[in-house]
mmCIF file of C-alpha atoms in Angstrom:
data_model
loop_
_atom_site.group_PDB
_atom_site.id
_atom_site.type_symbol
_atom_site.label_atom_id
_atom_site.label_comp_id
_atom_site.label_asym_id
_atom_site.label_seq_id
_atom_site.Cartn_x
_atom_site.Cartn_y
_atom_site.Cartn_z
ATOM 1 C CA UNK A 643 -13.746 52.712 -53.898
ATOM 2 C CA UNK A 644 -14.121 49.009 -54.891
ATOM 3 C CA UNK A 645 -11.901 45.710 -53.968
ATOM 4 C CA UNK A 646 -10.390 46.203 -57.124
ATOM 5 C CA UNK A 647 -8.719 49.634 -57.114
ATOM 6 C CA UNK A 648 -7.702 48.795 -53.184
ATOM 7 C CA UNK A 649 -6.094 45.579 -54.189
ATOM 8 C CA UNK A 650 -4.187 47.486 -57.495
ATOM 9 C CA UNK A 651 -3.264 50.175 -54.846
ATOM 10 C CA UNK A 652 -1.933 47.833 -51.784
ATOM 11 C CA UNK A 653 0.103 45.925 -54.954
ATOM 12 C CA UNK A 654 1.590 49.150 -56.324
ATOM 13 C CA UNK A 655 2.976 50.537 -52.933
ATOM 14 C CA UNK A 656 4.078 46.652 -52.080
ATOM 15 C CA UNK A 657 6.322 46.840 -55.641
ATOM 16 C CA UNK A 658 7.814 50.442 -54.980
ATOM 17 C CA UNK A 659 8.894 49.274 -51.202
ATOM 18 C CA UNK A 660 9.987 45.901 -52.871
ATOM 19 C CA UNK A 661 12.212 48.050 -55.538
ATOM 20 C CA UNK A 662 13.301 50.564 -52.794
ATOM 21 C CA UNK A 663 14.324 47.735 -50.242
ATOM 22 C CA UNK A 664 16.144 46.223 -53.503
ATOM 23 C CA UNK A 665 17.769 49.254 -54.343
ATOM 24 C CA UNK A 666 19.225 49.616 -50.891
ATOM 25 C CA UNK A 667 20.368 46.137 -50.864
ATOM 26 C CA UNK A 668 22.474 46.250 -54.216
ATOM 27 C CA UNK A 669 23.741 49.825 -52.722
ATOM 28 C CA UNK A 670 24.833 48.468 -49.431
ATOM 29 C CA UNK A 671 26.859 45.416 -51.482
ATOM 30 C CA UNK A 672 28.623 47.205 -53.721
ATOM 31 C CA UNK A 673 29.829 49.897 -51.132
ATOM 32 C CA UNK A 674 31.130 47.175 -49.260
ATOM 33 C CA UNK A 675 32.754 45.241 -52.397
ATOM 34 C CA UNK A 676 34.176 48.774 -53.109
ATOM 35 C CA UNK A 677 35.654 49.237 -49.697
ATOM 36 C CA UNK A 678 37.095 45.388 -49.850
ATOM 37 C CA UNK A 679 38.059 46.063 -53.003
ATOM 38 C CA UNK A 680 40.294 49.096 -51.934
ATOM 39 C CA UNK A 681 41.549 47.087 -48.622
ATOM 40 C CA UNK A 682 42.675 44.509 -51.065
ATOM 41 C CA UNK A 683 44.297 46.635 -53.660
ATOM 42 C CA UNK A 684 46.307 48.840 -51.351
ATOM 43 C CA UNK A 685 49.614 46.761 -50.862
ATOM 44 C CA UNK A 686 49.121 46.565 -54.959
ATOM 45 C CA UNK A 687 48.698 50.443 -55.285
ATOM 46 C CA UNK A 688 51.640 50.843 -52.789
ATOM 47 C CA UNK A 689 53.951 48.853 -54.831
ATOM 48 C CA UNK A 690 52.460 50.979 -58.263
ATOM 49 C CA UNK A 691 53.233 54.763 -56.286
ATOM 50 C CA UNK A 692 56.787 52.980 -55.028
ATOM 51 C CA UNK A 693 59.858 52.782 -56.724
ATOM 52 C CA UNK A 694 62.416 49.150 -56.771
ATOM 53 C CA UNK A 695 64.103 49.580 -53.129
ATOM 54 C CA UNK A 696 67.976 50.034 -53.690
ATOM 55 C CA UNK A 697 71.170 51.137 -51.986
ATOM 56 C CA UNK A 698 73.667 53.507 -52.659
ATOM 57 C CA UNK A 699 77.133 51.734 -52.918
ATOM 58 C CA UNK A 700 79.792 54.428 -52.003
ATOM 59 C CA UNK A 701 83.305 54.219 -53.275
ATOM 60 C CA UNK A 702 85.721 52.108 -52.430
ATOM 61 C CA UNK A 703 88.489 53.308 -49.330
ATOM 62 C CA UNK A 704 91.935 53.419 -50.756
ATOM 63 C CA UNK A 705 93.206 50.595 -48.091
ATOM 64 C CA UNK A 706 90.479 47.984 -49.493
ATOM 65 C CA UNK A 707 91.435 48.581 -52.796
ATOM 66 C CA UNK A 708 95.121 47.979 -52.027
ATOM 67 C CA UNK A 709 94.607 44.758 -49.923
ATOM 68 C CA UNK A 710 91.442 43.541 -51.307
ATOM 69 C CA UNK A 711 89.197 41.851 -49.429
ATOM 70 C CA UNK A 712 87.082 38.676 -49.693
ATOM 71 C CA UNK A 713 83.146 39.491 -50.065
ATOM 72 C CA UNK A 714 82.532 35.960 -51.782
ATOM 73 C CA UNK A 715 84.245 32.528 -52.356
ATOM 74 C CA UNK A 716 84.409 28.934 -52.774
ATOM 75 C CA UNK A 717 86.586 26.542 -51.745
ATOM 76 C CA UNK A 718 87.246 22.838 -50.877
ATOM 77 C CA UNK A 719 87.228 22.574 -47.264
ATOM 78 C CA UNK A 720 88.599 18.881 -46.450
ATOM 79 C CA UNK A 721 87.115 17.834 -49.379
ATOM 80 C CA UNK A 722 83.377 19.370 -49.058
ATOM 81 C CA UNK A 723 82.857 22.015 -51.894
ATOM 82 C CA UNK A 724 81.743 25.234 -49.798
ATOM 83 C CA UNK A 725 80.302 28.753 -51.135
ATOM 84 C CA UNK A 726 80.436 31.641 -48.868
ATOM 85 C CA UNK A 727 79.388 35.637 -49.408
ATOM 86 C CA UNK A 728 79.097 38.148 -47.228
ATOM 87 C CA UNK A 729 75.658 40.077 -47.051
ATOM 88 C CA UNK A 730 78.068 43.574 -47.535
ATOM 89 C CA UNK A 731 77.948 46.095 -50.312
ATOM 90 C CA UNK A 732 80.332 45.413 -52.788
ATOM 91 C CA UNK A 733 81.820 46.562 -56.246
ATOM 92 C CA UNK A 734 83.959 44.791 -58.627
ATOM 93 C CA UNK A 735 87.318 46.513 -59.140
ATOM 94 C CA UNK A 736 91.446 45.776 -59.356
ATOM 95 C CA UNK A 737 93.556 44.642 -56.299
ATOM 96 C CA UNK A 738 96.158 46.965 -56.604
ATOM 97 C CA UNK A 739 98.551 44.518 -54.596
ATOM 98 C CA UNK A 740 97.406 41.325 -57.073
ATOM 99 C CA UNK A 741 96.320 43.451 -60.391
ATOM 100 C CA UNK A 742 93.559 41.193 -60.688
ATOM 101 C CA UNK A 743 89.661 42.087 -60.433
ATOM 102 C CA UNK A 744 87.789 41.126 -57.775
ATOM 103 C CA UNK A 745 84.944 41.996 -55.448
ATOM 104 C CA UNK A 746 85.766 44.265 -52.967
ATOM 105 C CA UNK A 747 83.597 44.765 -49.729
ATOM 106 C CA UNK A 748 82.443 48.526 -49.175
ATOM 107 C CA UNK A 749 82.495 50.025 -46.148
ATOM 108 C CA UNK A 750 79.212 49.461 -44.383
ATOM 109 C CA UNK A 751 77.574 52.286 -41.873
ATOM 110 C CA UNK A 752 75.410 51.643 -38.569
ATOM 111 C CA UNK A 753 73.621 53.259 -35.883
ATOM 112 C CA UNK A 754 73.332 49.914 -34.076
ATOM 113 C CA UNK A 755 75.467 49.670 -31.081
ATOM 114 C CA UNK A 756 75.486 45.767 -31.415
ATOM 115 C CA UNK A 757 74.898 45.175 -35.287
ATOM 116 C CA UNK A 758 73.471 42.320 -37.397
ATOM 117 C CA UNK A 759 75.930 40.389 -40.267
ATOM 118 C CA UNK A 760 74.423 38.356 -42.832
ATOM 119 C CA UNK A 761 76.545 35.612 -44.327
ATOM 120 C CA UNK A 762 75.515 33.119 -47.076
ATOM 121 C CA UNK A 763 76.624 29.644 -46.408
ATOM 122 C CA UNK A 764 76.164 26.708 -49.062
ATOM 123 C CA UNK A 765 75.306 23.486 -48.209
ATOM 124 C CA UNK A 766 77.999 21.833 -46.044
ATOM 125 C CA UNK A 767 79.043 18.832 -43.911
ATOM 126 C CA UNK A 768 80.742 21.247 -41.179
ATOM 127 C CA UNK A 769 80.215 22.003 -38.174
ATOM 128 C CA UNK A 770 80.839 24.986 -37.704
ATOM 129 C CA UNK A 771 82.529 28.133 -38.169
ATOM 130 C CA UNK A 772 84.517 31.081 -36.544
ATOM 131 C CA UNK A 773 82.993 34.720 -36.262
ATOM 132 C CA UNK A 774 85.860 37.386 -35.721
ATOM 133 C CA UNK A 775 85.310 41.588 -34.909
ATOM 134 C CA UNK A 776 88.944 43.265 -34.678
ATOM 135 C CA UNK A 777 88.582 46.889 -34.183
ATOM 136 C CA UNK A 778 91.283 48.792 -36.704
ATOM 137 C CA UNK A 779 93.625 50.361 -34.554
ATOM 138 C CA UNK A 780 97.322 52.239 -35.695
ATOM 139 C CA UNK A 781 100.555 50.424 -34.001
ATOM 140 C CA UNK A 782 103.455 52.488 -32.814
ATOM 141 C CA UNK A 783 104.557 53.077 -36.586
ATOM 142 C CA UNK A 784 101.183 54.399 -37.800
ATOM 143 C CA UNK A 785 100.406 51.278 -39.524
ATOM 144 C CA UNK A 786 96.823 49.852 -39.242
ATOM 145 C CA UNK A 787 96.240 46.772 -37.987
ATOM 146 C CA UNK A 788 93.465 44.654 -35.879
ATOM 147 C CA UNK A 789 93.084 44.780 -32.199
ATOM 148 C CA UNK A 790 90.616 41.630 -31.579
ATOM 149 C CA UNK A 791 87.387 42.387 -30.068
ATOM 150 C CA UNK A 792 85.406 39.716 -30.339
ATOM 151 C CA UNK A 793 85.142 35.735 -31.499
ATOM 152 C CA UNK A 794 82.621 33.370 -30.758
ATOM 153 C CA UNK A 795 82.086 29.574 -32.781
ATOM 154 C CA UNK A 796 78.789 29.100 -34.231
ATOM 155 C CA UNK A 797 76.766 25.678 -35.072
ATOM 156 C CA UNK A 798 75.716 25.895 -38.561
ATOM 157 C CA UNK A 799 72.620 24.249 -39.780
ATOM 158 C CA UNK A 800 74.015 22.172 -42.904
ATOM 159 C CA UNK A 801 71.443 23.526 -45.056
ATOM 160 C CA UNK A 802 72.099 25.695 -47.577
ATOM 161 C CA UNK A 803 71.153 29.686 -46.975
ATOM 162 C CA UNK A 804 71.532 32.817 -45.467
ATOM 163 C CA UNK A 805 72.626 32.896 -42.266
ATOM 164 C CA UNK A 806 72.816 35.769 -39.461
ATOM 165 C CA UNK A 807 75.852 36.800 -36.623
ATOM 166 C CA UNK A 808 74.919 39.247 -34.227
ATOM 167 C CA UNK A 809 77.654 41.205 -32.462
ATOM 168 C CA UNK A 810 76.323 41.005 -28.495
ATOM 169 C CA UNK A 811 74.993 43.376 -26.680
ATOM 170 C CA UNK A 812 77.691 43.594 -24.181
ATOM 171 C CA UNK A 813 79.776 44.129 -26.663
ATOM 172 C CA UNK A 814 79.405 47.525 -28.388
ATOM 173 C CA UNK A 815 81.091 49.557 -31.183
ATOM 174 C CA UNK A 816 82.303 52.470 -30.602
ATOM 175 C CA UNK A 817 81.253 55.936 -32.680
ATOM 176 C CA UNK A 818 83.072 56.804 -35.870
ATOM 177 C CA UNK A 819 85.528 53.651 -35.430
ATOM 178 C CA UNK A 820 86.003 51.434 -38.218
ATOM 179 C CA UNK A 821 85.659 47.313 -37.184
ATOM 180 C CA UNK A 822 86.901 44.734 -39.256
ATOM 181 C CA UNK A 823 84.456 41.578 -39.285
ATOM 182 C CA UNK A 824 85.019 38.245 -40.555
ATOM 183 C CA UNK A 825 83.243 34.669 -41.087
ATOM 184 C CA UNK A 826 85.864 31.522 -41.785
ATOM 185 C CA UNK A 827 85.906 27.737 -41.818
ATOM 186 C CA UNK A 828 88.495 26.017 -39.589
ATOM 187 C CA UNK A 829 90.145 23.569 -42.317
ATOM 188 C CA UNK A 830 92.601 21.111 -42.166
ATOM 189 C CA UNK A 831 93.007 21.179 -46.503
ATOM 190 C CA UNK A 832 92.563 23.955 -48.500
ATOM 191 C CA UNK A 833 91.647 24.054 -51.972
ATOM 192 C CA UNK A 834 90.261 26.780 -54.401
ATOM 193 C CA UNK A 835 88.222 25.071 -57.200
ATOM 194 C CA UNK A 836 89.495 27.610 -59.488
ATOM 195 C CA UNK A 837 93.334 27.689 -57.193
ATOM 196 C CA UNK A 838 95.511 25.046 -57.860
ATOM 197 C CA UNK A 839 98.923 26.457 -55.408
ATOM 198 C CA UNK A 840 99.282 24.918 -52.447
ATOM 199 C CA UNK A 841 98.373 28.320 -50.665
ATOM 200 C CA UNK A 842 94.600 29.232 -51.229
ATOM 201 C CA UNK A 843 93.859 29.390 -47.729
ATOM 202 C CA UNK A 844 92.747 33.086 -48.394
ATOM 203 C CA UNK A 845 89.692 31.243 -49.676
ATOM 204 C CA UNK A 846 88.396 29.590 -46.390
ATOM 205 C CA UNK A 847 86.411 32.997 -45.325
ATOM 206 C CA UNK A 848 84.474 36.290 -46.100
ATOM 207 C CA UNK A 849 85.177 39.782 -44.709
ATOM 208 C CA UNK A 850 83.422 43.086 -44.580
ATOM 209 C CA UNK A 851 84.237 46.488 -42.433
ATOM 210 C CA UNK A 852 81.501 48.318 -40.733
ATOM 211 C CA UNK A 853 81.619 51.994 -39.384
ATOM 212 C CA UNK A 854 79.158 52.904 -36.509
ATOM 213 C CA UNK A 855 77.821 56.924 -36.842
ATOM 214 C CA UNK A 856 75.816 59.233 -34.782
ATOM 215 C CA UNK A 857 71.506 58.094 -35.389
ATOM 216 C CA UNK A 858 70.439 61.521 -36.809
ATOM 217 C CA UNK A 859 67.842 62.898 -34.901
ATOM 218 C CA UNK A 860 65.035 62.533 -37.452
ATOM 219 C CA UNK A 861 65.432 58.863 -38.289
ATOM 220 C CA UNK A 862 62.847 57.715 -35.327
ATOM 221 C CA UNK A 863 60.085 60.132 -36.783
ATOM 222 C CA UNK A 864 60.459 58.583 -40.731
ATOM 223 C CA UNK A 865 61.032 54.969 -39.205
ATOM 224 C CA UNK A 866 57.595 55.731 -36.874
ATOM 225 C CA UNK A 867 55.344 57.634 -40.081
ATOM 226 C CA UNK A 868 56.763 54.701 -42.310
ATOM 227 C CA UNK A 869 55.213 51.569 -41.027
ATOM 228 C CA UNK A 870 56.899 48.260 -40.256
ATOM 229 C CA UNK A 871 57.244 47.033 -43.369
ATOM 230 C CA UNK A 872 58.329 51.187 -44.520
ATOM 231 C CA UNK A 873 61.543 50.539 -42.532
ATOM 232 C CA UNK A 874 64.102 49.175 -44.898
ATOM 233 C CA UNK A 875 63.581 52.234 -47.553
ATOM 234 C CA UNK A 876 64.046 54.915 -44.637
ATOM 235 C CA UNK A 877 67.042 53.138 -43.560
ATOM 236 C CA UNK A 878 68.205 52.967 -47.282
ATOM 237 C CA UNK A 879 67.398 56.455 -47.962
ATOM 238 C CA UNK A 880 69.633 57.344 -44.792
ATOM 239 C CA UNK A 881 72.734 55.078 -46.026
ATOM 240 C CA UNK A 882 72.637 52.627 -43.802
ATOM 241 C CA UNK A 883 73.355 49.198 -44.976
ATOM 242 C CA UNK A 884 72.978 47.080 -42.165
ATOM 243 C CA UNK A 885 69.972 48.065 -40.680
ATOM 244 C CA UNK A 886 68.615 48.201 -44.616
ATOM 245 C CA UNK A 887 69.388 44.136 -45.249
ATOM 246 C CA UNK A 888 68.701 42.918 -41.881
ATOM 247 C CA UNK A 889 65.094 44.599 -41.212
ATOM 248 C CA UNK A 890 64.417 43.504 -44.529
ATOM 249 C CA UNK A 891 65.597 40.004 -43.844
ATOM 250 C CA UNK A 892 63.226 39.875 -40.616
ATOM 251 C CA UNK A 893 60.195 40.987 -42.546
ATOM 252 C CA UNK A 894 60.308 38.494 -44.969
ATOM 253 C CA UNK A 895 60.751 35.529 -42.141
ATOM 254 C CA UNK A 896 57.782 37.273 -40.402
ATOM 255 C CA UNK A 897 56.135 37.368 -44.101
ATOM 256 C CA UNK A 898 57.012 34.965 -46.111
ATOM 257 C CA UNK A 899 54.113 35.194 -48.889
ATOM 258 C CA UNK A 900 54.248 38.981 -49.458
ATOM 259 C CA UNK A 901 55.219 39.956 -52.752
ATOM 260 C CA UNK A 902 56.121 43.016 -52.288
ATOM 261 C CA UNK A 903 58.667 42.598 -49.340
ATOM 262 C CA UNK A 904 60.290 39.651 -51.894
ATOM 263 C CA UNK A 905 60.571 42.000 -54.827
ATOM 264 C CA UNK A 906 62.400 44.582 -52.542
ATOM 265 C CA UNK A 907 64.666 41.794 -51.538
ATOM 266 C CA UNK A 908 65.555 40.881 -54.762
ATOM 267 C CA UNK A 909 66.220 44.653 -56.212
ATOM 268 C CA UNK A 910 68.038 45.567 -52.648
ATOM 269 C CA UNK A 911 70.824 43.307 -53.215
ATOM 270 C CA UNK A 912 71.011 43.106 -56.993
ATOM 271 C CA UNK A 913 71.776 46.968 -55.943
ATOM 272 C CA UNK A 914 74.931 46.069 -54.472
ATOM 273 C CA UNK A 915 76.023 43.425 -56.749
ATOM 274 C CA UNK A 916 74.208 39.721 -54.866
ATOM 275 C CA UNK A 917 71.681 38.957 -57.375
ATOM 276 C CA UNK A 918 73.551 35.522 -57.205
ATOM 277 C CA UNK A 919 71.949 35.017 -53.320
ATOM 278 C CA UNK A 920 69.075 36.943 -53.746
ATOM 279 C CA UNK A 921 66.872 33.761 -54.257
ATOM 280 C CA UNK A 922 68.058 31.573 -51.322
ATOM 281 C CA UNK A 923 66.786 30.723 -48.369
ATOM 282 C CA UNK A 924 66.830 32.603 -45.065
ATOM 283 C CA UNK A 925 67.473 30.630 -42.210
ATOM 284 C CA UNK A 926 68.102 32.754 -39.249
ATOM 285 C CA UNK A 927 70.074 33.291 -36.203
ATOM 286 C CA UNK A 928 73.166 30.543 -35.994
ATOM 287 C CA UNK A 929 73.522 29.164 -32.312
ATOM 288 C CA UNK A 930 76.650 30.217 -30.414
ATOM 289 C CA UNK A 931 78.514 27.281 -29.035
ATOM 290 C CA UNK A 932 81.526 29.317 -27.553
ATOM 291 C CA UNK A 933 82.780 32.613 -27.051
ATOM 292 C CA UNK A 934 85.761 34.895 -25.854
ATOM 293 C CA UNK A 935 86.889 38.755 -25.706
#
């Protein structure tokens, strides 16, 4: 054999372990473009497979519909313009007692023993403000009325958002008894923009009733199989409003640039008629200044 054939030999098999080596190369990065690929897509393909995250508002109790109630409002408090809603399920039907339509507060259900409230709170110089629990109670006629339970003042932050109350954990609700919750202003004038009597005190807070129920005993396994971010559709799927809003509300603190746990947001409480606060900002846990029971 002479130098030549060796040398055309030693270049051949130097090419075909050149082109395997290549081969491997380009098959090793596009297996691993392909598996970031799919890491990267699979919030997107989750959100695809997923339907909008909703709620399903139940009717409205014969007593609500009678009294009313005050989910939203906005009033002049000593002269500073103030917007307030409550974070409750809520349809938009006639007060029997005034014949005029309003939004009425639904009753909301819990497994909590010490639940969450949100409250929206527009931009104000006050402060701060007054959060009540009466538990509903019959007097010695039958009638209904509230037995007080709870009140604490809390320092609000000025800043326009949505705020949260938390009932304490000393303090717990009982099973299958209805509370009555509100969130007022201490005012020394009164005025409804749109209210021009010299009564519109009505307009200085937001209400919302809350029932706790027994947890059924499957709710643990969904909430565990579903994943932390999972947890507000299990909750919704099992009718429960305020664990539904407030997990929700935490993830999106925790997460602030997913997309997906902002579109859920949005849907959840266009759901239940509060597209109008669906946008603004979540500021947390309000300070308690003082307290009594």
């Amino acid at each position: 054999m002479n130098k030549y054939s060796i040398y055309l030999k030693a270049m051949s098999l130097a090419l075909a372990l050149g082109m395997v080596m290549t081969e491997s190369l380009s098959a090793a990065v596009t297996i691993n473009n392909s598996s970031q690929d799919l890491s990267t897509s699979s919030s997107t393909l989750l959100a695809q497979r997923r339907g909008r995250l909703g709620f399903r508002v139940g009717g409205i109790r014969p007593s609500n519909r009678r009294t009313g109630g005050i989910s939203r409002g906005s009033f002049l408090c000593d002269g500073d313009r103030i917007t307030t809603t409550a974070l409750m399920p809520q349809v938009e039907a006639k007060n029997e007692k005034s014949g005029k339509l309003e939004w009425i507060p639904v009753d909301a259900t819990t497994v909590e023993s010490s639940p969450k409230f949100l409250v929206y709170v527009s931009q104000t110089k006050k402060p701060t403000a007054t959060f009540i629990l009466y538990k509903e109670i019959k007097d010695a006629n039958g009638k209904i009325i509230d037995d007080l339970v709870y009140e604490e003042n809390v320092a609000l932050t000025g800043k326009s958002g949505i705020v949260s109350i938390s009932v304490p954990d000393d303090i717990e609700l009982e099973m299958n008894q209805r509370y009555h919750w509100y969130f007022s202003m201490e005012c020394n004038t009164v005025q409804s923009p749109t209210d021009t009597s010299a009564d519109a005190s009505d307009h200085s807070y937001v209400e919302g009733w809350v029932q706790r129920i027994q947890k059924d005993p499957n709710l643990e396994t969904a909430l565990k199989n579903a994943g932390e971010k999972g947890h507000p559709a299990v909750y919704s799927n099992n009718e429960l409003w305020i664990e539904t809003v407030s997990s929700l509300a935490d993830l999106r603190q925790r997460y602030p640039n997913d997309r997906l746990l902002q579109d859920d947001w949005q849907s959840l409480l266009e759901s239940v008629g509060l597209e109008r606060v669906a946008n603004e900002t979540l500021l947390g846990s309000l300070t308690v200044v003082s307290h009594r029971n």
